[in-house]
């Protein structure tokens, strides 16, 4: 199929725009031009009374109509014409010239709409998409509307079907590789057609190997052609060297080119066993994983390739080598980014099966859709070397029922029938399973009796009560209780890999004893459990790795990790909370201290790192959940807090560290694995230089310093991706920091910064990492948070220079230049 982008030229109107809606006094609003991908939810005003509450960051849902007029040339007559929608939230109905052509019921799956029968050739045509997103339907921020890309596909007499090229590596080592390619070809004419399919593998644009096969297709017939390509001295794909090839498949009738398809692939094999764990091309790889939701911060759920690439790159730079799409199928753009940067992917089916978590969620449609959705995931993922695991679901309520194991086997078997070369898992939540199966009371009673108690200590305020219950259900006794083992047995063993959420104590000796031939994966884990957890991963070959919750902050599940100092309880749907506030990386891309601790634990950071508990909050009582680490920041600039106490944390793999304040030693303390990779100092704030040195066997190995900022305050702008492609929805990311003019950040200072754009560009989103903002990401004025704001600039259709200016009262403006080219 000949493919082209269909993202430009759309208009958006509220409601569905039907005659009956107009008769009833609804809809009828003015349409406005929009560029796809487009998240309608991010442009709504957060509502404290929205039924989703903090789940979506108080953003309301709605119904939206997207319209586009396009010409269908006469040359399309007699051809197959399709639209591919990569994602519409939550449900979609598609019409062409008023004729219904497709319905889709799952917000996170791509779907095709065949439209040639509804077209008027040689004239303008109208496509209408009604996106309906009734809340509550999600436990996180879902976005609304056509939030992923749309493509137009046209196929002639004989063409390759949609997703019709499948490539898999049969053998891969340093000397040779064998690639099997399957191509589905269809003849849409009434005549017999004889064609040649030519398949070429290229590296950096240069042909490596080519093969041709001849096929006769009969009237309205479809066939699958298989070819085997032998590649000597291949460049293999792995997380450290993500080498990619271009695969071109052409359909020829004599010298006439009828169709072509191109795929980007990587040569790699996967094996799995308890003695070696996961091996890629025969080499064991531990998964240093992060769960991620799908939004891109200040631009919402709009899935621009540049934004997905940025997140993937930043996660890799922070030490991760794997991500789990939580809790839905991953976008094509993110898969492509993971292929390029070398991130492994666990792609997930759904957050629910038959039992709902919100009244309007996907459980309503799951029974009718699950088989189709599994097929869609496999087709989307098949050619991506990054994808290693399919997850059948996350914290599924049904798994606690007697049918849980049977259902999980059914879904895992369907994945295997379509793709026998990857592995399956399920993110099983033990707490849900024991609650649904009626075992919870007996487990709690046993744990209390063991500790000489008759009931959990839930006295005191709401925070204390919640923490008491969390302490009990997060305990090793809870995770390893025999009744927990009963509850997990059948559901967890239904897949290739036993996946556990928040059950770290089970991974090692217990699971090895119970299931000596089963591998185990921490599919979701607490951030501050990384030290203990990674020691287990390193010790046991059958433990494949860990996926922390989470590597990148996100919209929705608002307040999950906010440090409340006013008695507010986390997860209490507290307006105006908008952000979860628990990622290693915040929503504008700044790494938090826990990210450096994690990288130290992984063994990927040689230098020590210094973090400081925020002086304005030190010693104050605050809320605490298991998803929260410490309210700290890498800054030694705290005006007005001279002589006030704080705690300094030094992260290091070395035996010991030494802390210096303005050249004075504050003593040496042990660090490294035996001490949780962390040494803590309680000191008084004194402006100047705070520096840590690390030592192994008495020899200094490295230093890291924080310095106090000077009195001056200026804006400094840092641009990512200054060279843009016009007309392609390309993005630049401009972060503005408040510094002293010498590059030292001033996070405690707050200023309102305005952004403006001249030239062929627009502000796609603007904001800060503030978890409780009162502004919209559409606003052009934002207050800094931790000394920063970020603007996302989108190139429009025209080429030219784009000037982005940042202004703030009392400061010189800062202008950055971007170049947009065709």
XYZ file of C-alpha atoms in Angstrom, residues 262-573:
312
model
C 9.361 -0.555 3.780
C 10.092 -1.734 7.291
C 12.895 -0.941 9.705
C 14.086 -4.112 11.409
C 16.816 -5.399 13.715
C 18.544 -8.764 13.612
C 18.251 -10.408 17.013
C 17.149 -13.649 18.636
C 15.542 -14.221 22.045
C 15.889 -17.179 24.391
C 14.622 -17.658 27.928
C 15.563 -20.112 30.680
C 16.132 -20.152 34.432
C 19.891 -20.756 34.129
C 20.637 -17.703 31.974
C 17.496 -15.578 32.142
C 16.732 -13.582 29.026
C 19.368 -13.799 26.311
C 19.544 -11.554 23.266
C 21.718 -13.110 20.555
C 22.957 -15.520 23.184
C 24.051 -12.809 25.653
C 22.216 -12.520 29.021
C 20.493 -9.158 29.569
C 18.900 -8.018 32.825
C 15.931 -5.708 32.357
C 16.503 -2.321 33.992
C 12.919 -1.344 33.449
C 10.489 1.505 33.869
C 6.711 1.496 33.599
C 5.419 4.506 31.653
C 2.033 5.955 30.839
C 1.465 7.383 27.374
C 1.126 11.146 27.886
C 3.872 13.590 26.981
C 3.467 16.054 29.813
C 2.588 19.608 28.802
C 1.319 18.512 25.374
C -0.950 15.863 26.866
C -1.505 12.549 25.114
C -0.738 13.891 21.623
C 1.674 11.312 20.236
C 4.175 13.309 18.225
C 7.171 11.189 17.146
C 9.619 13.832 18.396
C 8.075 13.718 21.877
C 8.175 9.911 21.999
C 11.789 9.938 20.819
C 12.701 12.439 23.539
C 11.171 10.348 26.313
C 12.836 7.178 25.044
C 16.215 8.878 24.800
C 15.955 10.434 28.260
C 14.970 7.120 29.846
C 17.922 5.398 28.203
C 20.286 8.165 29.317
C 18.991 7.750 32.876
C 20.110 4.110 32.930
C 16.984 2.220 31.874
C 17.188 -0.381 29.114
C 13.534 -1.465 29.113
C 10.066 0.076 29.363
C 6.643 -1.358 30.010
C 3.681 0.284 28.308
C 1.290 0.794 31.207
C -1.388 -0.311 30.759
C -2.215 -0.457 27.082
C -0.668 -1.059 23.646
C 2.275 1.218 22.877
C 2.264 3.751 20.037
C 4.078 3.011 16.779
C 6.124 6.164 17.284
C 7.407 4.981 20.674
C 8.210 1.530 19.301
C 10.251 3.128 16.517
C 12.060 5.293 19.061
C 12.846 2.257 21.238
C 14.238 0.430 18.216
C 16.584 3.340 17.567
C 17.827 4.013 21.104
C 17.943 0.407 22.303
C 15.108 0.068 24.806
C 13.402 -3.275 25.347
C 9.598 -3.192 25.407
C 6.912 -5.036 27.311
C 3.696 -4.231 25.442
C 0.498 -4.605 27.462
C -3.018 -5.538 26.406
C -5.210 -3.779 28.960
C -5.790 -2.613 32.519
C -8.972 -4.680 32.812
C -10.724 -7.703 31.375
C -14.339 -8.395 32.300
C -14.494 -6.736 35.726
C -14.455 -2.969 35.588
C -12.313 -0.461 37.462
C -14.330 2.565 36.234
C -17.927 2.519 35.064
C -17.144 3.563 31.472
C -13.925 1.628 30.981
C -12.929 -0.956 28.367
C -14.399 -3.870 30.349
C -17.733 -3.044 28.659
C -16.272 -4.030 25.290
C -13.547 -6.490 26.297
C -15.455 -9.694 25.557
C -16.256 -8.562 22.025
C -12.795 -7.147 21.331
C -10.035 -9.083 23.107
C -9.125 -11.407 20.243
C -9.032 -8.573 17.730
C -6.968 -6.419 20.085
C -4.364 -9.143 20.612
C -4.114 -9.529 16.827
C -3.638 -5.778 16.443
C -0.854 -5.658 19.041
C 1.025 -8.491 17.384
C 0.717 -6.991 13.900
C 1.918 -3.621 15.188
C 4.844 -5.065 17.150
C 5.998 -7.932 14.959
C 8.835 -6.200 13.099
C 10.157 -4.241 16.060
C 13.277 -5.777 17.615
C 12.650 -3.821 20.815
C 9.539 -5.839 21.707
C 10.405 -8.879 23.826
C 7.306 -9.432 25.975
C 3.541 -9.283 25.625
C 1.651 -8.654 28.863
C -1.890 -10.001 28.963
C -2.924 -7.341 31.463
C -2.251 -5.307 34.574
C -3.617 -5.975 38.054
C -6.574 -7.778 36.562
C -9.445 -8.207 39.012
C -10.608 -11.373 37.224
C -7.356 -13.170 38.122
C -8.615 -13.595 41.686
C -11.612 -15.577 40.470
C -11.620 -19.358 39.851
C -11.602 -18.584 36.104
C -8.496 -16.381 36.330
C -5.963 -19.017 35.294
C -8.111 -20.302 32.442
C -8.630 -16.828 31.024
C -4.965 -15.937 31.292
C -3.968 -19.110 29.443
C -6.510 -18.306 26.737
C -5.064 -14.839 26.133
C -1.425 -15.970 26.386
C -2.097 -18.812 23.961
C -3.600 -16.385 21.477
C -0.451 -14.254 21.616
C 1.659 -17.375 21.030
C -0.484 -18.534 18.117
C 0.163 -15.235 16.356
C 3.786 -14.753 17.470
C 5.540 -17.840 18.880
C 8.899 -16.061 18.990
C 8.278 -13.666 21.874
C 7.314 -14.321 25.464
C 4.235 -13.592 27.574
C 3.730 -12.358 31.108
C 1.042 -10.795 33.291
C 1.419 -8.014 35.858
C -0.245 -9.825 38.763
C -1.186 -7.890 41.877
C -1.154 -10.220 44.884
C -3.282 -7.916 47.017
C -6.097 -7.951 44.462
C -5.869 -11.710 44.065
C -6.173 -12.489 47.773
C -8.985 -9.978 48.200
C -10.990 -11.376 45.280
C -10.397 -14.980 46.335
C -11.455 -14.437 49.966
C -8.025 -15.073 51.493
C -7.261 -11.549 52.706
C -8.729 -11.780 56.232
C -6.882 -15.003 57.016
C -3.542 -13.618 55.806
C -3.935 -10.426 57.849
C -4.923 -12.401 60.940
C -1.838 -14.614 60.631
C 0.512 -11.648 60.233
C -1.013 -9.828 63.190
C -0.766 -12.932 65.365
C 2.872 -13.377 64.377
C 3.536 -9.832 65.585
C 1.489 -10.182 68.768
C -1.340 -7.944 67.554
C -5.074 -8.405 67.181
C -5.636 -5.596 64.680
C -3.475 -3.183 62.663
C -2.604 0.075 64.403
C -4.792 2.491 62.473
C -5.064 5.039 65.237
C -4.256 8.667 64.577
C -4.946 10.678 61.464
C -5.810 9.357 58.009
C -2.184 9.365 56.855
C -1.115 7.168 59.783
C -3.976 4.763 59.196
C -3.217 4.420 55.525
C 0.490 3.903 56.173
C -0.266 1.232 58.774
C -2.314 -0.788 56.292
C 0.266 -0.282 53.529
C 3.034 -1.419 55.873
C 1.142 -4.626 56.538
C 0.254 -5.426 52.921
C 3.739 -4.493 51.675
C 5.473 -6.745 54.172
C 7.482 -9.844 53.276
C 5.120 -11.921 55.395
C 2.238 -10.786 53.226
C 4.071 -11.438 49.927
C 5.244 -14.923 50.957
C 2.229 -16.177 52.876
C 1.097 -19.673 51.794
C -2.369 -18.352 51.000
C -0.771 -15.747 48.733
C 1.005 -18.587 46.971
C -2.358 -20.314 46.500
C -3.918 -17.162 45.081
C -1.060 -16.595 42.636
C -0.416 -20.163 41.574
C -2.587 -20.664 38.521
C -2.854 -17.100 37.149
C 0.881 -16.374 37.422
C 1.929 -19.697 35.923
C -0.274 -19.263 32.840
C 2.379 -17.232 31.004
C 6.040 -17.798 30.083
C 7.263 -15.373 32.744
C 5.691 -15.025 36.201
C 5.136 -11.283 36.544
C 4.560 -9.815 39.999
C 3.601 -6.301 41.075
C 4.991 -5.253 44.484
C 5.953 -8.744 45.660
C 9.730 -8.427 45.803
C 10.170 -10.952 48.626
C 8.838 -13.780 46.414
C 11.302 -13.399 43.560
C 14.312 -15.269 44.885
C 14.407 -18.475 46.906
C 10.630 -18.916 47.258
C 9.812 -18.879 43.541
C 12.962 -20.882 42.755
C 11.791 -23.560 45.202
C 8.165 -23.567 44.044
C 8.839 -23.363 40.309
C 12.443 -24.320 39.513
C 11.875 -23.959 35.751
C 10.035 -20.638 35.789
C 11.520 -17.188 35.277
C 10.270 -14.248 37.339
C 9.966 -10.539 36.577
C 9.171 -7.552 38.755
C 6.530 -6.102 36.458
C 5.878 -3.176 38.810
C 7.899 -2.181 41.864
C 8.255 0.634 44.366
C 10.874 3.279 43.540
C 12.645 3.157 46.885
C 12.888 -0.650 46.768
C 15.563 -0.485 44.070
C 18.556 -1.276 46.332
C 17.111 -4.481 47.754
C 15.384 -5.440 44.550
C 18.404 -5.084 42.290
C 20.525 -7.204 44.606
C 17.974 -9.990 44.079
C 17.995 -9.460 40.315
C 21.781 -9.713 40.234
C 21.903 -12.769 42.505
C 19.332 -14.999 40.801
C 19.553 -15.901 37.079
C 15.839 -16.754 36.975
C 14.910 -13.184 38.041
C 14.871 -11.260 34.774
C 14.734 -7.695 36.059
C 12.592 -4.945 37.463
C 10.149 -2.338 36.146
C 9.872 0.564 38.567
C 6.761 2.680 38.990
C 7.776 4.924 37.379
C 10.648 6.274 35.322
C 8.826 9.310 33.901
C 6.242 11.458 35.661
C 2.801 11.714 34.121
C -0.575 13.399 34.168
C -3.329 11.844 36.258
C -3.248 9.544 39.279
C -2.756 12.997 40.700
C -1.021 13.330 44.023
C 0.211 9.751 44.195
C 3.682 11.001 45.116
C 3.134 14.584 46.263
C 4.627 15.367 49.661
C 1.719 16.946 51.521
C 2.631 19.017 54.570
C -0.930 20.064 55.426
C -2.488 16.724 56.413
C -3.782 15.884 52.947
C -3.824 12.147 52.193
C -2.316 10.822 48.993
C -4.773 9.269 46.522
C -7.538 11.419 48.021
C -8.449 13.233 44.784
